[in-house]
Tab-separated table of C-alpha atoms in Angstrom:
chain	number	residue	atom	x	y	z
A	11	UNK	CA	99.734	111.047	109.588
A	12	UNK	CA	103.088	111.870	107.950
A	13	UNK	CA	103.297	115.242	109.742
A	14	UNK	CA	102.501	113.639	113.083
A	15	UNK	CA	105.178	110.976	112.528
A	16	UNK	CA	107.724	113.644	111.643
A	17	UNK	CA	106.807	115.706	114.704
A	18	UNK	CA	107.085	112.765	117.101
A	19	UNK	CA	110.380	111.777	115.488
A	20	UNK	CA	111.750	115.309	116.053
A	21	UNK	CA	110.602	115.187	119.690
A	22	UNK	CA	112.316	111.815	120.096
A	23	UNK	CA	115.601	113.102	118.628
A	24	UNK	CA	115.444	116.240	120.770
A	25	UNK	CA	114.957	114.179	123.926
A	26	UNK	CA	117.871	111.974	122.898
A	27	UNK	CA	120.090	115.028	122.362
A	28	UNK	CA	119.498	116.119	125.975
A	29	UNK	CA	120.800	112.854	127.424
A	30	UNK	CA	124.435	113.983	127.629
A	31	UNK	CA	123.607	117.203	129.483
A	32	UNK	CA	121.284	115.355	131.885
A	33	UNK	CA	123.996	112.807	132.623
A	34	UNK	CA	126.524	115.569	133.454
A	35	UNK	CA	123.996	117.308	135.720
A	36	UNK	CA	123.183	114.013	137.428
A	37	UNK	CA	126.891	113.383	138.128
A	38	UNK	CA	127.286	116.833	139.719
A	39	UNK	CA	124.280	116.279	141.981
A	40	UNK	CA	125.537	112.809	142.886
A	41	UNK	CA	128.882	114.228	144.021
A	42	UNK	CA	127.215	116.940	146.140
A	43	UNK	CA	124.808	114.402	147.673
A	44	UNK	CA	127.720	112.098	148.492
A	45	UNK	CA	129.724	114.949	150.078
A	46	UNK	CA	126.775	115.955	152.270
A	47	UNK	CA	126.146	112.365	153.405
A	48	UNK	CA	129.804	111.784	154.291
A	49	UNK	CA	130.263	115.210	155.921
A	50	UNK	CA	133.029	116.200	153.504
A	51	UNK	CA	133.528	119.660	151.941
A	52	UNK	CA	131.851	120.400	148.615
A	53	UNK	CA	134.275	119.834	145.669
A	54	UNK	CA	135.941	123.089	144.674
A	55	UNK	CA	134.752	123.023	141.060
A	56	UNK	CA	131.106	122.743	142.178
A	57	UNK	CA	131.007	125.525	144.784
A	58	UNK	CA	129.707	128.154	142.356
A	59	UNK	CA	126.770	125.857	141.449
A	60	UNK	CA	126.185	124.452	144.923
A	61	UNK	CA	123.160	126.587	145.800
A	62	UNK	CA	121.234	125.761	142.608
A	63	UNK	CA	122.185	122.078	142.687
A	64	UNK	CA	121.110	121.696	146.325
A	65	UNK	CA	117.779	123.354	145.476
A	66	UNK	CA	117.253	120.821	142.664
A	67	UNK	CA	118.199	117.924	144.968
A	68	UNK	CA	115.603	119.066	147.538
A	69	UNK	CA	112.902	119.143	144.847
A	70	UNK	CA	113.635	115.678	143.458
A	71	UNK	CA	111.568	112.642	144.341
A	72	UNK	CA	112.672	109.016	144.164
A	73	UNK	CA	111.893	108.631	140.450
A	74	UNK	CA	113.626	111.848	139.390
A	75	UNK	CA	116.916	111.063	141.125
A	76	UNK	CA	118.049	108.723	138.340
A	77	UNK	CA	118.035	110.255	134.838
A	78	UNK	CA	115.898	108.600	132.195
A	79	UNK	CA	117.739	107.323	129.147
A	80	UNK	CA	116.732	106.603	125.581
A	81	UNK	CA	115.855	102.984	126.364
A	82	UNK	CA	113.262	104.166	128.880
A	83	UNK	CA	111.674	106.339	126.172
A	84	UNK	CA	111.696	103.573	123.551
A	85	UNK	CA	110.076	100.984	125.812
A	86	UNK	CA	108.084	103.357	128.021
A	87	UNK	CA	104.789	101.526	127.361
A	88	UNK	CA	106.219	97.979	127.498
A	89	UNK	CA	104.955	97.424	131.061
A	90	UNK	CA	101.386	98.515	130.378
A	91	UNK	CA	100.614	96.793	127.074
A	92	UNK	CA	101.605	93.522	125.475
A	93	UNK	CA	103.796	93.453	122.360
A	94	UNK	CA	102.033	93.237	119.034
A	95	UNK	CA	104.279	91.868	116.279
A	96	UNK	CA	104.078	91.914	112.492
A	97	UNK	CA	106.022	89.246	110.559
A	98	UNK	CA	106.892	89.467	106.892
A	99	UNK	CA	109.566	88.341	104.437
A	100	UNK	CA	111.583	89.561	101.506
A	101	UNK	CA	109.832	89.648	98.130
A	102	UNK	CA	109.039	86.361	96.331
A	103	UNK	CA	109.842	84.130	99.315
A	104	UNK	CA	110.697	80.479	98.750
A	105	UNK	CA	108.687	77.701	100.407
A	106	UNK	CA	111.368	77.058	103.117
A	107	UNK	CA	111.266	80.736	104.096
A	108	UNK	CA	107.460	80.763	104.213
A	109	UNK	CA	107.523	77.634	106.397
A	110	UNK	CA	110.079	79.193	108.736
A	111	UNK	CA	108.017	82.387	109.137
A	112	UNK	CA	104.909	80.316	109.882
A	113	UNK	CA	106.778	78.686	112.747
A	114	UNK	CA	108.040	82.067	113.984
A	115	UNK	CA	104.416	83.200	114.126
A	116	UNK	CA	103.800	80.542	116.794
A	117	UNK	CA	107.094	81.322	118.576
A	118	UNK	CA	106.142	84.983	119.102
A	119	UNK	CA	102.795	85.409	120.895
A	120	UNK	CA	100.412	88.094	119.604
A	121	UNK	CA	102.063	88.053	116.179
A	122	UNK	CA	100.536	88.080	112.725
A	123	UNK	CA	102.038	87.312	109.355
A	124	UNK	CA	101.449	89.214	106.124
A	125	UNK	CA	102.543	88.499	102.577
A	126	UNK	CA	105.052	91.095	101.408
A	127	UNK	CA	103.760	91.285	97.845
A	128	UNK	CA	104.860	94.487	96.128
A	129	UNK	CA	104.874	96.649	99.252
A	130	UNK	CA	107.941	98.730	100.026
A	131	UNK	CA	109.357	98.929	103.556
A	132	UNK	CA	108.129	102.491	104.203
A	133	UNK	CA	104.535	101.478	103.418
A	134	UNK	CA	104.729	98.482	105.748
A	135	UNK	CA	106.162	100.569	108.599
A	136	UNK	CA	103.523	103.282	108.191
A	137	UNK	CA	100.779	100.648	108.186
A	138	UNK	CA	102.218	99.094	111.354
A	139	UNK	CA	102.304	102.480	113.085
A	140	UNK	CA	98.678	103.167	112.216
A	141	UNK	CA	97.629	99.774	113.667
A	142	UNK	CA	99.634	100.150	116.931
A	143	UNK	CA	102.125	97.408	116.050
A	144	UNK	CA	105.012	97.467	118.532
A	145	UNK	CA	107.593	95.467	116.536
A	146	UNK	CA	108.170	94.620	112.889
A	147	UNK	CA	110.203	91.488	112.055
A	148	UNK	CA	111.520	90.927	108.529
A	149	UNK	CA	113.136	87.627	107.525
A	150	UNK	CA	115.450	87.414	104.502
A	151	UNK	CA	116.887	84.483	102.586
A	152	UNK	CA	119.666	83.517	100.199
A	153	UNK	CA	119.032	80.696	97.733
A	154	UNK	CA	116.176	79.288	99.761
A	155	UNK	CA	117.983	79.450	103.126
A	156	UNK	CA	116.898	82.013	105.755
A	157	UNK	CA	119.976	84.152	106.395
A	158	UNK	CA	118.836	87.455	107.935
A	159	UNK	CA	116.410	88.737	110.550
A	160	UNK	CA	115.567	92.387	111.262
A	161	UNK	CA	113.754	93.452	114.453
A	162	UNK	CA	112.450	97.029	114.278
A	163	UNK	CA	110.754	98.489	117.334
A	164	UNK	CA	108.004	101.000	116.589
A	165	UNK	CA	107.283	103.871	116.485
A	166	UNK	CA	110.872	105.251	116.716
A	167	UNK	CA	113.306	102.349	117.005
A	168	UNK	CA	115.729	100.803	117.707
A	169	UNK	CA	116.315	98.405	114.823
A	170	UNK	CA	118.541	95.342	115.286
A	171	UNK	CA	120.002	93.473	112.320
A	172	UNK	CA	120.875	89.809	112.854
A	173	UNK	CA	122.435	87.182	110.646
A	174	UNK	CA	120.664	83.786	110.707
A	175	UNK	CA	122.702	80.584	110.771
A	176	UNK	CA	122.057	76.842	111.163
A	177	UNK	CA	118.277	77.145	110.817
A	178	UNK	CA	116.432	73.887	111.603
A	179	UNK	CA	112.644	74.064	111.376
A	180	UNK	CA	110.094	71.601	112.711
A	181	UNK	CA	109.262	70.838	109.114
A	182	UNK	CA	112.821	69.523	108.566
A	183	UNK	CA	112.681	67.065	111.475
A	184	UNK	CA	111.369	63.618	110.586
A	185	UNK	CA	110.447	62.428	114.083
A	186	UNK	CA	108.125	65.294	114.958
A	187	UNK	CA	105.951	63.141	117.238
A	188	UNK	CA	108.837	62.744	119.692
A	189	UNK	CA	109.287	66.518	119.834
A	190	UNK	CA	105.873	67.253	121.245
A	191	UNK	CA	103.292	69.840	120.346
A	192	UNK	CA	104.079	73.526	119.862
A	193	UNK	CA	102.537	75.316	122.825
A	194	UNK	CA	100.984	78.752	122.359
A	195	UNK	CA	101.217	79.777	126.023
A	196	UNK	CA	103.278	82.837	126.868
A	197	UNK	CA	106.840	81.533	127.401
A	198	UNK	CA	109.342	82.046	130.181
A	199	UNK	CA	112.603	83.554	128.901
A	200	UNK	CA	116.198	82.574	129.634
A	201	UNK	CA	118.728	85.225	128.559
A	202	UNK	CA	122.196	83.869	129.185
A	203	UNK	CA	125.515	85.764	129.076
A	204	UNK	CA	124.424	89.238	127.949
A	205	UNK	CA	126.740	91.040	130.351
A	206	UNK	CA	128.193	93.937	128.333
A	207	UNK	CA	126.442	97.205	127.499
A	208	UNK	CA	125.665	96.061	123.945
A	209	UNK	CA	124.659	92.663	125.338
A	210	UNK	CA	122.156	94.277	127.711
A	211	UNK	CA	120.845	96.379	124.839
A	212	UNK	CA	120.386	93.250	122.696
A	213	UNK	CA	118.670	91.423	125.560
A	214	UNK	CA	116.284	94.391	125.979
A	215	UNK	CA	115.345	94.243	122.288
A	216	UNK	CA	114.751	90.479	122.401
A	217	UNK	CA	112.869	90.246	125.693
A	218	UNK	CA	110.347	92.924	124.734
A	219	UNK	CA	109.155	90.721	121.870
A	220	UNK	CA	107.437	88.511	124.452
A	221	UNK	CA	104.639	89.311	126.918
A	222	UNK	CA	104.801	88.466	130.615
A	223	UNK	CA	103.982	84.741	131.103
A	224	UNK	CA	101.840	83.139	133.761
A	225	UNK	CA	103.774	81.469	136.604
A	226	UNK	CA	102.526	77.988	135.643
A	227	UNK	CA	103.495	78.272	131.961
A	228	UNK	CA	105.378	75.162	130.805
A	229	UNK	CA	107.003	76.776	127.795
A	230	UNK	CA	110.607	78.032	127.804
A	231	UNK	CA	112.507	80.071	125.204
A	232	UNK	CA	116.272	80.418	125.559
A	233	UNK	CA	118.653	82.977	124.061
A	234	UNK	CA	122.172	81.815	125.005
A	235	UNK	CA	125.179	83.870	123.947
A	236	UNK	CA	128.439	82.041	123.204
A	237	UNK	CA	131.254	83.980	121.512
A	238	UNK	CA	128.729	86.550	120.206
A	239	UNK	CA	126.590	83.861	118.563
A	240	UNK	CA	123.106	83.742	120.106
A	241	UNK	CA	121.573	80.258	120.165
A	242	UNK	CA	117.781	80.137	120.095
A	243	UNK	CA	116.111	77.073	121.646
A	244	UNK	CA	112.453	76.372	122.284
A	245	UNK	CA	111.319	73.801	124.899
A	246	UNK	CA	108.263	72.618	126.776
A	247	UNK	CA	108.377	70.590	129.969
A	248	UNK	CA	106.117	68.310	131.980
A	249	UNK	CA	106.255	66.841	135.477
A	250	UNK	CA	104.850	63.333	135.025
A	251	UNK	CA	106.090	61.978	138.363
A	252	UNK	CA	105.697	65.019	140.576
A	253	UNK	CA	107.713	68.219	141.129
A	254	UNK	CA	111.094	66.445	141.179
A	255	UNK	CA	110.719	64.716	137.795
A	256	UNK	CA	110.939	66.977	134.750
A	257	UNK	CA	110.495	65.786	131.174
A	258	UNK	CA	112.032	68.425	128.860
A	259	UNK	CA	111.252	68.340	125.140
A	260	UNK	CA	112.612	70.566	122.407
A	261	UNK	CA	109.822	71.622	120.062
A	262	UNK	CA	111.753	73.743	117.573
A	263	UNK	CA	112.606	75.663	115.546
A	264	UNK	CA	116.284	76.190	116.376
A	265	UNK	CA	118.740	78.683	114.915
A	266	UNK	CA	121.698	80.920	115.682
A	267	UNK	CA	121.714	84.729	115.597
A	268	UNK	CA	124.708	86.969	114.930
A	269	UNK	CA	124.181	90.662	115.745
A	270	UNK	CA	125.847	92.972	113.240
A	271	UNK	CA	124.095	96.341	113.630
A	272	UNK	CA	121.805	98.363	115.901
A	273	UNK	CA	120.291	101.605	114.557
A	274	UNK	CA	118.582	104.355	116.547
A	275	UNK	CA	115.602	104.472	114.221
A	276	UNK	CA	113.143	102.308	112.334
A	277	UNK	CA	114.079	100.061	109.455
A	278	UNK	CA	113.121	102.489	106.653
A	279	UNK	CA	115.169	105.388	108.097
A	280	UNK	CA	118.486	105.092	106.296
A	281	UNK	CA	119.720	108.323	107.874
A	282	UNK	CA	119.318	106.982	111.432
A	283	UNK	CA	122.407	106.944	113.619
A	284	UNK	CA	124.130	103.591	114.208
A	285	UNK	CA	124.489	102.634	117.865
A	286	UNK	CA	126.594	99.539	117.115
A	287	UNK	CA	128.174	98.070	113.978
A	288	UNK	CA	130.041	94.765	113.811
A	289	UNK	CA	133.571	95.238	112.481
A	290	UNK	CA	135.053	91.754	112.054
A	291	UNK	CA	138.112	92.748	110.024
A	292	UNK	CA	139.961	94.895	112.550
A	293	UNK	CA	143.057	93.399	114.191
A	294	UNK	CA	141.582	92.881	117.659
A	295	UNK	CA	138.166	91.614	116.498
A	296	UNK	CA	138.904	87.978	117.390
A	297	UNK	CA	139.787	88.930	120.967
A	298	UNK	CA	136.732	91.125	121.545
A	299	UNK	CA	133.506	89.767	123.043
A	300	UNK	CA	130.785	92.245	122.207
A	301	UNK	CA	127.724	90.747	123.943
A	302	UNK	CA	129.182	88.920	126.942
A	303	UNK	CA	132.170	87.228	128.502
């Protein structure tokens, strides 16, 4: 098992290393294809490679025209199988953290929760790989308050590290009858204001935690980005008076996420390359919007 994991990891890194060369080759072929379509002369710097590039263009089909990137490799099976999620906590979790993770288990369909116990991260990840788990979610706390959430996509990554803020669980709300019941149907997703490259990457990580819902599902989960703080909201709706009357109820929990790192590897791989790291103490940090406008 360990040798197979190491071999697949090497194959993954090798494929990733070829991305730059494939992108350069794609750009050359794009320029030649554009010149031929517009009836313009071939660019001077590409004339020595024109014959070979035109041969490759003739052999390409519709799928091969656009180069595959690392995201396509990471989520290659996302369209053919539903996500399978494992939830766990830091060691010796407090009762508020346990309650919060129990609610997250209902938020994420096809998820299961395990007690951390004395297991180390590498053991948990290896167990998840052997049971075809697609994503591992770890929730951390500080003095009884959930303050961190890690989403690690298996088998090779990526891993996103989020800070947790303003956590309000269903257990904390007194008037729970007015909120309505927590539906277990597959939810529709609303991903608002993830317009930058890192924002699209974050949206990809979040949306692949949920399976495709049925069209008549009355459950909605929202990830709304405002100033790089991602608000999570969970609603159900009914139409008591017909299609034009909608009764929207928030069912909880609610919290805010703050992305501070994305690694190109799983959570136990400390040597994995960082794709993004939050740097809040540089001079222009207040002006920058990392995830969206």
